[in-house]
CSV table of C-alpha atoms in Angstrom, one decimal:
chain,number,residue,atom,x,y,z
A,233,UNK,CA,29.0,-18.2,4.3
A,234,UNK,CA,30.9,-17.4,7.6
A,235,UNK,CA,29.2,-15.5,10.4
A,236,UNK,CA,31.4,-12.5,9.8
A,237,UNK,CA,30.7,-12.5,6.1
A,238,UNK,CA,26.9,-12.8,6.8
A,239,UNK,CA,27.2,-9.9,9.2
A,240,UNK,CA,28.9,-7.6,6.6
A,241,UNK,CA,26.4,-8.6,3.9
A,242,UNK,CA,23.5,-7.6,6.2
A,243,UNK,CA,25.2,-4.3,7.1
A,244,UNK,CA,25.6,-3.3,3.5
A,245,UNK,CA,22.1,-4.6,2.6
A,246,UNK,CA,20.6,-2.4,5.3
A,247,UNK,CA,22.2,0.5,3.6
A,248,UNK,CA,20.8,-0.6,0.3
A,249,UNK,CA,17.4,-0.7,1.9
A,250,UNK,CA,17.8,2.9,3.1
A,251,UNK,CA,18.6,3.9,-0.4
A,252,UNK,CA,15.6,2.1,-1.8
A,253,UNK,CA,13.2,3.9,0.6
A,254,UNK,CA,14.2,7.2,-1.0
A,255,UNK,CA,11.8,6.1,-3.7
A,256,UNK,CA,8.9,5.7,-1.2
A,257,UNK,CA,5.7,6.2,-3.1
A,258,UNK,CA,7.2,7.5,-6.3
A,259,UNK,CA,8.3,4.5,-8.3
A,260,UNK,CA,4.8,3.0,-9.1
A,261,UNK,CA,4.2,0.7,-10.9
A,262,UNK,CA,7.9,-0.2,-10.4
A,263,UNK,CA,9.4,-1.5,-7.2
A,264,UNK,CA,11.6,0.4,-4.8
A,265,UNK,CA,15.2,-0.8,-5.2
A,266,UNK,CA,18.5,0.3,-3.7
A,267,UNK,CA,22.1,-0.7,-4.8
A,268,UNK,CA,25.6,0.0,-3.8
A,269,UNK,CA,29.2,-1.0,-4.8
A,270,UNK,CA,31.6,-2.1,-2.2
A,271,UNK,CA,35.4,-2.3,-2.6
A,272,UNK,CA,37.7,-3.4,0.1
A,273,UNK,CA,34.9,-3.3,2.7
A,274,UNK,CA,34.1,0.3,1.8
A,275,UNK,CA,31.0,1.7,0.0
A,276,UNK,CA,32.3,3.5,-3.1
A,277,UNK,CA,29.1,4.2,-5.0
A,278,UNK,CA,25.3,4.2,-4.4
A,279,UNK,CA,22.1,4.4,-6.3
A,280,UNK,CA,18.4,3.9,-6.1
A,281,UNK,CA,15.5,3.7,-8.5
A,282,UNK,CA,13.7,7.1,-8.5
A,283,UNK,CA,10.9,6.8,-11.0
A,284,UNK,CA,9.4,4.4,-13.5
A,285,UNK,CA,11.1,4.8,-16.9
A,286,UNK,CA,14.3,6.1,-15.3
A,287,UNK,CA,17.5,3.9,-14.7
A,288,UNK,CA,17.3,1.1,-12.2
A,289,UNK,CA,19.3,1.2,-9.0
A,290,UNK,CA,22.1,-1.0,-10.3
A,291,UNK,CA,22.7,1.3,-13.2
A,292,UNK,CA,22.6,4.4,-11.0
A,293,UNK,CA,25.2,2.9,-8.7
A,294,UNK,CA,27.5,1.9,-11.5
A,295,UNK,CA,27.2,5.4,-13.0
A,296,UNK,CA,28.0,6.9,-9.7
A,297,UNK,CA,31.2,4.9,-9.6
A,298,UNK,CA,32.3,6.5,-12.8
A,299,UNK,CA,35.0,4.0,-13.5
A,300,UNK,CA,35.7,0.3,-13.9
A,301,UNK,CA,35.1,-1.5,-10.6
A,302,UNK,CA,38.0,-3.0,-8.7
A,303,UNK,CA,38.6,-6.7,-9.1
A,304,UNK,CA,37.2,-7.3,-5.6
A,305,UNK,CA,34.1,-5.1,-6.1
A,306,UNK,CA,30.7,-6.4,-4.8
A,307,UNK,CA,27.4,-5.1,-6.0
A,308,UNK,CA,24.6,-5.1,-3.3
A,309,UNK,CA,21.1,-4.8,-4.5
A,310,UNK,CA,17.7,-5.2,-2.7
A,311,UNK,CA,16.0,-7.0,-5.6
A,312,UNK,CA,17.1,-9.6,-8.1
A,313,UNK,CA,18.5,-7.7,-11.2
A,314,UNK,CA,16.2,-7.7,-14.2
A,315,UNK,CA,17.2,-9.8,-17.1
A,316,UNK,CA,14.6,-8.7,-19.7
A,317,UNK,CA,14.0,-5.6,-21.8
A,318,UNK,CA,11.4,-3.2,-20.5
A,319,UNK,CA,11.5,0.6,-20.6
A,320,UNK,CA,15.2,0.2,-19.9
A,321,UNK,CA,17.8,-2.5,-20.9
A,322,UNK,CA,18.4,-5.5,-18.6
A,323,UNK,CA,20.5,-4.8,-15.5
A,324,UNK,CA,22.2,-8.2,-15.9
A,325,UNK,CA,23.8,-6.9,-19.1
A,326,UNK,CA,25.1,-3.8,-17.4
A,327,UNK,CA,26.5,-5.8,-14.5
A,328,UNK,CA,28.4,-8.1,-16.8
A,329,UNK,CA,29.6,-5.3,-19.0
A,330,UNK,CA,31.0,-3.5,-15.9
A,331,UNK,CA,33.0,-6.6,-14.9
A,332,UNK,CA,31.3,-7.1,-11.5
A,333,UNK,CA,32.2,-10.6,-10.2
A,334,UNK,CA,30.1,-10.8,-7.1
A,335,UNK,CA,26.5,-9.7,-6.6
A,336,UNK,CA,24.7,-9.9,-3.2
A,337,UNK,CA,20.9,-9.7,-3.5
A,338,UNK,CA,18.0,-9.4,-1.0
A,339,UNK,CA,14.7,-10.5,-2.5
A,340,UNK,CA,14.0,-12.7,-5.5
A,341,UNK,CA,11.9,-11.2,-8.4
A,342,UNK,CA,8.3,-12.0,-7.5
A,343,UNK,CA,7.3,-12.4,-11.1
A,344,UNK,CA,7.0,-16.2,-11.6
A,345,UNK,CA,8.1,-15.7,-15.2
A,346,UNK,CA,11.4,-14.0,-14.1
A,347,UNK,CA,12.1,-15.3,-10.6
A,348,UNK,CA,15.6,-16.7,-10.4
A,349,UNK,CA,16.4,-16.1,-14.1
A,350,UNK,CA,18.6,-13.1,-13.3
A,351,UNK,CA,20.5,-15.2,-10.8
A,352,UNK,CA,20.9,-18.0,-13.3
A,353,UNK,CA,22.1,-15.7,-16.1
A,354,UNK,CA,24.8,-14.1,-13.9
A,355,UNK,CA,26.0,-17.4,-12.5
A,356,UNK,CA,26.2,-18.9,-16.0
A,357,UNK,CA,28.6,-16.0,-16.8
A,358,UNK,CA,30.8,-16.8,-13.8
A,359,UNK,CA,29.4,-14.2,-11.3
A,360,UNK,CA,29.3,-15.2,-7.7
A,361,UNK,CA,25.7,-14.6,-6.6
A,362,UNK,CA,24.6,-14.6,-3.0
A,363,UNK,CA,20.8,-14.4,-2.7
A,364,UNK,CA,18.4,-14.0,0.2
A,365,UNK,CA,20.3,-11.5,2.4
A,366,UNK,CA,17.6,-9.8,4.5
A,367,UNK,CA,15.1,-11.3,2.1
A,368,UNK,CA,12.1,-10.7,4.4
A,369,UNK,CA,12.9,-7.0,4.8
A,370,UNK,CA,13.5,-6.5,1.1
A,371,UNK,CA,10.3,-8.3,0.1
A,372,UNK,CA,8.3,-6.3,2.7
A,373,UNK,CA,9.5,-3.1,1.2
A,374,UNK,CA,7.6,-3.8,-2.0
A,375,UNK,CA,4.2,-5.0,-0.8
A,376,UNK,CA,2.3,-3.2,-3.5
A,377,UNK,CA,4.6,-4.1,-6.4
A,378,UNK,CA,4.8,-7.8,-5.4
A,379,UNK,CA,1.0,-8.1,-5.3
A,380,UNK,CA,0.5,-6.2,-8.5
A,381,UNK,CA,3.0,-8.3,-10.5
A,382,UNK,CA,1.6,-11.6,-9.2
A,383,UNK,CA,-2.1,-11.0,-8.8
A,384,UNK,CA,-2.5,-8.4,-11.7
A,385,UNK,CA,-4.7,-6.2,-9.6
A,386,UNK,CA,-4.3,-3.4,-7.0
A,387,UNK,CA,-3.2,-4.2,-3.5
A,388,UNK,CA,-6.1,-3.2,-1.1
A,389,UNK,CA,-5.0,-2.5,2.5
A,390,UNK,CA,-7.2,-1.3,5.3
A,391,UNK,CA,-6.0,1.0,8.1
A,392,UNK,CA,-7.8,0.9,11.4
A,393,UNK,CA,-7.1,2.4,14.8
A,394,UNK,CA,-8.6,0.6,17.8
A,395,UNK,CA,-8.8,0.4,21.6
A,396,UNK,CA,-7.6,-2.7,23.4
A,397,UNK,CA,-11.1,-4.2,23.0
A,398,UNK,CA,-11.2,-3.6,19.3
A,399,UNK,CA,-13.4,-0.5,19.1
A,400,UNK,CA,-12.9,2.3,16.6
A,401,UNK,CA,-15.3,4.8,18.1
A,402,UNK,CA,-17.5,5.5,21.1
A,403,UNK,CA,-21.2,4.9,21.0
A,404,UNK,CA,-21.7,8.5,20.0
A,405,UNK,CA,-19.4,8.0,17.0
A,406,UNK,CA,-16.7,10.1,18.5
A,407,UNK,CA,-13.3,8.8,17.5
A,408,UNK,CA,-10.7,11.7,17.7
A,409,UNK,CA,-8.3,10.7,18.9
A,410,UNK,CA,-7.9,7.0,19.8
A,411,UNK,CA,-4.2,6.9,18.9
A,412,UNK,CA,-1.5,9.5,19.6
A,413,UNK,CA,0.4,11.8,17.4
A,414,UNK,CA,3.3,9.4,16.6
A,415,UNK,CA,0.9,6.7,15.3
A,416,UNK,CA,-1.0,9.3,13.2
A,417,UNK,CA,2.3,10.5,11.7
A,418,UNK,CA,3.0,7.0,10.7
A,419,UNK,CA,-0.3,6.8,8.9
A,420,UNK,CA,0.7,9.8,6.9
A,421,UNK,CA,3.8,7.9,5.8
A,422,UNK,CA,1.7,5.0,4.6
A,423,UNK,CA,-0.6,7.5,2.8
A,424,UNK,CA,2.4,8.7,0.9
A,425,UNK,CA,3.2,5.1,-0.2
A,426,UNK,CA,-0.2,4.3,-1.7
A,427,UNK,CA,-1.2,5.9,-5.0
A,428,UNK,CA,-4.8,6.0,-3.8
A,429,UNK,CA,-7.0,6.2,-0.7
A,430,UNK,CA,-10.6,5.0,-0.4
A,431,UNK,CA,-13.5,5.9,1.9
A,432,UNK,CA,-17.2,5.5,1.9
A,433,UNK,CA,-19.9,8.1,1.4
A,434,UNK,CA,-20.7,8.1,5.1
A,435,UNK,CA,-17.2,9.0,6.2
A,436,UNK,CA,-17.2,11.9,3.7
A,437,UNK,CA,-20.6,13.2,5.1
A,438,UNK,CA,-19.6,12.8,8.8
A,439,UNK,CA,-15.9,13.7,8.8
A,440,UNK,CA,-15.3,15.9,5.8
A,441,UNK,CA,-11.7,14.4,5.5
A,442,UNK,CA,-8.8,15.8,3.5
A,443,UNK,CA,-7.2,12.4,2.7
A,444,UNK,CA,-3.8,13.9,2.0
A,445,UNK,CA,-0.4,13.0,3.3
A,446,UNK,CA,1.0,15.8,5.5
A,447,UNK,CA,4.7,15.2,5.9
A,448,UNK,CA,7.7,17.2,7.1
A,449,UNK,CA,8.6,17.9,3.4
A,450,UNK,CA,5.1,19.1,2.5
A,451,UNK,CA,1.7,17.9,1.5
A,452,UNK,CA,1.0,15.2,-1.1
A,453,UNK,CA,-2.4,14.2,-2.5
A,454,UNK,CA,-3.0,10.6,-3.7
A,455,UNK,CA,-6.0,9.6,-5.8
A,456,UNK,CA,-9.0,9.9,-3.5
A,457,UNK,CA,-11.8,7.4,-4.0
A,458,UNK,CA,-15.2,8.0,-2.6
A,459,UNK,CA,-17.4,4.9,-2.9
A,460,UNK,CA,-20.9,6.3,-3.3
A,461,UNK,CA,-23.2,4.0,-5.3
A,462,UNK,CA,-26.3,6.2,-4.6
A,463,UNK,CA,-24.4,9.6,-5.1
A,464,UNK,CA,-25.6,10.7,-1.7
A,465,UNK,CA,-22.7,13.1,-1.4
A,466,UNK,CA,-24.1,15.2,-4.2
A,467,UNK,CA,-26.8,16.5,-1.9
A,468,UNK,CA,-24.4,17.6,0.9
A,469,UNK,CA,-24.4,21.4,1.6
A,470,UNK,CA,-21.8,22.7,1.7
A,471,UNK,CA,-20.0,20.2,-0.5
A,472,UNK,CA,-17.2,18.3,1.2
A,473,UNK,CA,-13.6,19.5,0.8
A,474,UNK,CA,-12.7,16.5,-1.4
A,475,UNK,CA,-14.9,18.1,-4.1
A,476,UNK,CA,-13.9,21.7,-3.7
A,477,UNK,CA,-10.3,21.9,-2.5
A,478,UNK,CA,-7.1,22.5,-4.6
A,479,UNK,CA,-6.7,18.7,-5.1
A,480,UNK,CA,-10.3,18.1,-6.3
A,481,UNK,CA,-9.1,16.8,-9.6
A,482,UNK,CA,-7.5,13.9,-7.7
A,483,UNK,CA,-10.9,12.9,-6.3
A,484,UNK,CA,-12.8,10.1,-7.9
A,485,UNK,CA,-16.5,9.3,-7.2
A,486,UNK,CA,-17.0,5.5,-7.6
A,487,UNK,CA,-20.7,5.1,-8.3
A,488,UNK,CA,-23.3,3.1,-10.2
A,489,UNK,CA,-23.4,3.0,-13.9
A,490,UNK,CA,-27.1,3.7,-13.6
A,491,UNK,CA,-26.7,7.1,-12.0
A,492,UNK,CA,-28.3,10.1,-13.8
A,493,UNK,CA,-25.9,11.9,-16.1
A,494,UNK,CA,-27.0,15.3,-14.8
A,495,UNK,CA,-25.6,14.6,-11.3
A,496,UNK,CA,-22.5,13.1,-12.8
A,497,UNK,CA,-21.9,16.1,-15.0
A,498,UNK,CA,-22.2,18.3,-11.9
A,499,UNK,CA,-19.3,16.6,-10.4
A,500,UNK,CA,-17.3,16.6,-13.6
A,501,UNK,CA,-17.9,20.4,-13.9
A,502,UNK,CA,-16.3,20.8,-10.5
A,503,UNK,CA,-13.2,18.9,-11.8
A,504,UNK,CA,-14.1,15.8,-9.9
A,505,UNK,CA,-13.7,12.5,-11.8
A,506,UNK,CA,-16.5,9.9,-11.9
A,507,UNK,CA,-16.2,6.2,-12.4
A,508,UNK,CA,-19.5,4.7,-13.3
A,509,UNK,CA,-19.3,1.0,-12.6
A,510,UNK,CA,-21.8,-1.9,-12.3
A,511,UNK,CA,-23.5,-2.4,-9.0
A,512,UNK,CA,-24.1,-5.7,-7.2
A,513,UNK,CA,-26.4,-5.9,-4.1
A,514,UNK,CA,-26.4,-2.2,-3.6
A,515,UNK,CA,-22.6,-1.8,-3.8
A,516,UNK,CA,-20.1,-1.0,-6.5
A,517,UNK,CA,-18.9,-4.2,-8.2
A,518,UNK,CA,-15.3,-4.7,-6.8
A,519,UNK,CA,-13.9,-6.7,-9.7
A,520,UNK,CA,-15.0,-3.9,-12.0
A,521,UNK,CA,-13.2,-1.4,-9.7
A,522,UNK,CA,-10.1,-3.6,-9.8
A,523,UNK,CA,-10.2,-3.7,-13.6
A,524,UNK,CA,-10.5,0.1,-13.8
A,525,UNK,CA,-7.6,0.5,-11.4
A,526,UNK,CA,-5.5,-1.7,-13.6
A,527,UNK,CA,-6.3,0.4,-16.6
A,528,UNK,CA,-5.0,3.5,-14.8
A,529,UNK,CA,-1.9,1.7,-13.3
A,530,UNK,CA,-3.2,2.2,-9.7
A,531,UNK,CA,-1.2,-0.5,-8.0
A,532,UNK,CA,-2.6,0.0,-4.5
A,533,UNK,CA,-5.4,1.5,-2.5
A,534,UNK,CA,-5.3,2.3,1.2
A,535,UNK,CA,-8.9,1.9,2.6
A,536,UNK,CA,-9.7,4.2,5.5
A,537,UNK,CA,-13.4,3.5,5.8
A,538,UNK,CA,-15.4,2.7,8.9
A,539,UNK,CA,-17.0,-0.4,10.3
A,540,UNK,CA,-19.7,-1.0,7.6
A,541,UNK,CA,-17.3,-0.2,4.8
A,542,UNK,CA,-14.7,-2.6,6.1
A,543,UNK,CA,-17.3,-5.3,6.8
A,544,UNK,CA,-18.5,-5.2,3.3
A,545,UNK,CA,-15.0,-5.5,1.9
A,546,UNK,CA,-14.1,-8.4,4.2
A,547,UNK,CA,-17.3,-10.3,3.3
A,548,UNK,CA,-16.4,-9.9,-0.3
A,549,UNK,CA,-12.8,-11.1,0.4
A,550,UNK,CA,-11.6,-7.9,-1.2
A,551,UNK,CA,-9.1,-6.7,1.3
A,552,UNK,CA,-5.5,-8.1,1.0
A,553,UNK,CA,-3.8,-6.5,4.0
A,554,UNK,CA,-4.5,-4.8,7.3
A,555,UNK,CA,-2.6,-2.1,9.3
A,556,UNK,CA,-4.1,-2.2,12.8
A,557,UNK,CA,-3.0,0.5,15.2
A,558,UNK,CA,-3.9,-0.3,18.8
A,559,UNK,CA,-4.0,2.3,21.6
A,560,UNK,CA,-3.8,1.6,25.4
A,561,UNK,CA,-7.5,2.5,25.9
A,562,UNK,CA,-10.4,0.3,26.9
A,563,UNK,CA,-14.0,1.3,26.2
A,564,UNK,CA,-15.7,-1.8,27.6
A,565,UNK,CA,-18.9,-0.6,26.1
A,566,UNK,CA,-21.0,-3.0,24.0
A,567,UNK,CA,-22.6,0.0,22.2
A,568,UNK,CA,-19.2,1.4,21.0
A,569,UNK,CA,-18.3,0.7,17.3
A,570,UNK,CA,-16.3,-2.4,16.4
A,571,UNK,CA,-13.8,-2.7,13.6
A,572,UNK,CA,-16.1,-4.9,11.5
A,573,UNK,CA,-19.2,-7.1,11.8
A,574,UNK,CA,-21.2,-9.4,9.7
A,575,UNK,CA,-19.3,-12.7,10.0
A,576,UNK,CA,-20.4,-15.7,12.0
A,577,UNK,CA,-17.4,-17.2,14.0
A,578,UNK,CA,-18.1,-20.2,16.2
A,579,UNK,CA,-14.5,-21.4,16.7
A,580,UNK,CA,-11.3,-19.4,16.7
A,581,UNK,CA,-10.1,-21.0,13.5
A,582,UNK,CA,-13.1,-19.8,11.6
A,583,UNK,CA,-12.1,-16.2,11.9
A,584,UNK,CA,-9.8,-14.1,9.8
A,585,UNK,CA,-6.1,-14.0,10.7
A,586,UNK,CA,-3.0,-12.2,9.6
A,587,UNK,CA,0.1,-13.8,8.1
A,588,UNK,CA,3.6,-12.4,7.5
A,589,UNK,CA,3.0,-10.2,10.6
A,590,UNK,CA,5.1,-7.2,11.5
A,591,UNK,CA,5.0,-5.1,14.6
A,592,UNK,CA,6.1,-1.6,15.4
A,593,UNK,CA,5.6,0.8,18.4
A,594,UNK,CA,4.8,4.5,18.0
A,595,UNK,CA,4.7,6.3,21.4
A,596,UNK,CA,2.2,4.4,23.5
A,597,UNK,CA,0.5,2.8,20.5
A,598,UNK,CA,1.3,-0.5,18.7
A,599,UNK,CA,1.0,-1.3,15.0
A,600,UNK,CA,0.3,-4.9,13.9
A,601,UNK,CA,0.2,-5.4,10.1
A,602,UNK,CA,0.0,-8.4,7.9
A,603,UNK,CA,-1.6,-10.2,5.0
A,604,UNK,CA,-5.3,-11.1,5.6
A,605,UNK,CA,-5.9,-14.9,5.4
A,606,UNK,CA,-9.6,-15.8,4.8
A,607,UNK,CA,-11.0,-19.1,6.1
A,608,UNK,CA,-12.0,-21.6,3.4
A,609,UNK,CA,-15.7,-21.0,4.0
A,610,UNK,CA,-16.8,-17.6,5.4
A,611,UNK,CA,-20.0,-17.8,7.3
A,612,UNK,CA,-22.2,-14.7,7.6
A,613,UNK,CA,-24.4,-13.5,10.5
A,614,UNK,CA,-27.8,-12.8,8.9
A,615,UNK,CA,-28.8,-10.6,11.8
A,616,UNK,CA,-26.1,-8.1,10.8
A,617,UNK,CA,-27.3,-8.0,7.2
A,618,UNK,CA,-27.7,-5.0,4.9
A,619,UNK,CA,-24.0,-4.1,5.0
A,620,UNK,CA,-22.5,-2.6,1.9
A,621,UNK,CA,-19.2,-0.8,1.5
A,622,UNK,CA,-21.0,2.6,1.5
A,623,UNK,CA,-23.5,2.3,4.3
A,624,UNK,CA,-23.8,2.4,8.0
A,625,UNK,CA,-21.2,3.3,10.7
A,626,UNK,CA,-18.3,5.1,9.1
A,627,UNK,CA,-16.0,6.4,11.8
A,628,UNK,CA,-12.5,4.9,11.6
A,629,UNK,CA,-11.0,6.5,14.6
A,630,UNK,CA,-7.5,7.4,13.6
A,631,UNK,CA,-6.8,10.4,11.4
A,632,UNK,CA,-9.7,11.7,9.3
A,633,UNK,CA,-9.6,15.4,9.2
């Protein structure tokens, strides 16, 4: 591929990515995909996948064209065209039926059972297939789907906001605001992507958060998980907004299967859902939580808990991803609250690290995000014991409200 050709492919693929993002947060459990038809170097039709069960991006673009493609037509698509029957027919069949002779693709299908098969089918039919254009960007777009389709469980990502020295709150617990408005607005965008948000009982008691995405086009409420094995939130007076607001039917108490049915019924009468799951070492069993999420097609959960909540999840190797916003502030106070504790790290290589890292700047704040890589053997600091996902320090420092 010549340098000029590669440049034009990237230009058109960036437009396909823009189209794909129109499905931000609304295509679950399907991926976001964008497609466009180019003839003579000009975009003549566009499409994107809008919702599970509705036509895929390629089909939408071909329908928008409304005629037979020109002999030189090229189809650009952010994800390898599907080649199997699901809720809709295979896109490879529609591409061949339309007479498209060149297809340029971003990411390969992450499903090991399908990866590359769409390419092979098209090539076998004489179609010129160019794969891997802006592959990293196209893959990054579908973090939740990629994990869901490969790991068969929800994608758990934690969001934190810290000072330069990694603190999420002052020694008093005060955390509003560590980051500025642009960073907090970006958090709202991520809230819109995830079908669910999770916090611990301590955060609910202290911050009385809304856990909704407030965006320029309105407010949206995901599923709101409150991890509360002891049902301590049932005794709060007044009850938190999560249990009484207009979105309370989107709130789910994740608690012990040993909890008294009277208290559970009280929540259910309010319209709040209750998931009663097994408990291990004082905390809700996370594999059981994963299984229940799979049953409900919940592909991803954004964790916005505090230090102890995150510590428990990290010790359990339950977190898959981290979004870390860093503000240009320095507390330099040993009594201020860190992101997480409980591990014993004697050499740098024994700590957690991020892979597939991406950076962004929002005003004066920075975002570093990436996949969490756990060391082969996690060592724990016994002096920091007693940590469970629902106990202890709970301030997260970015945007509880």
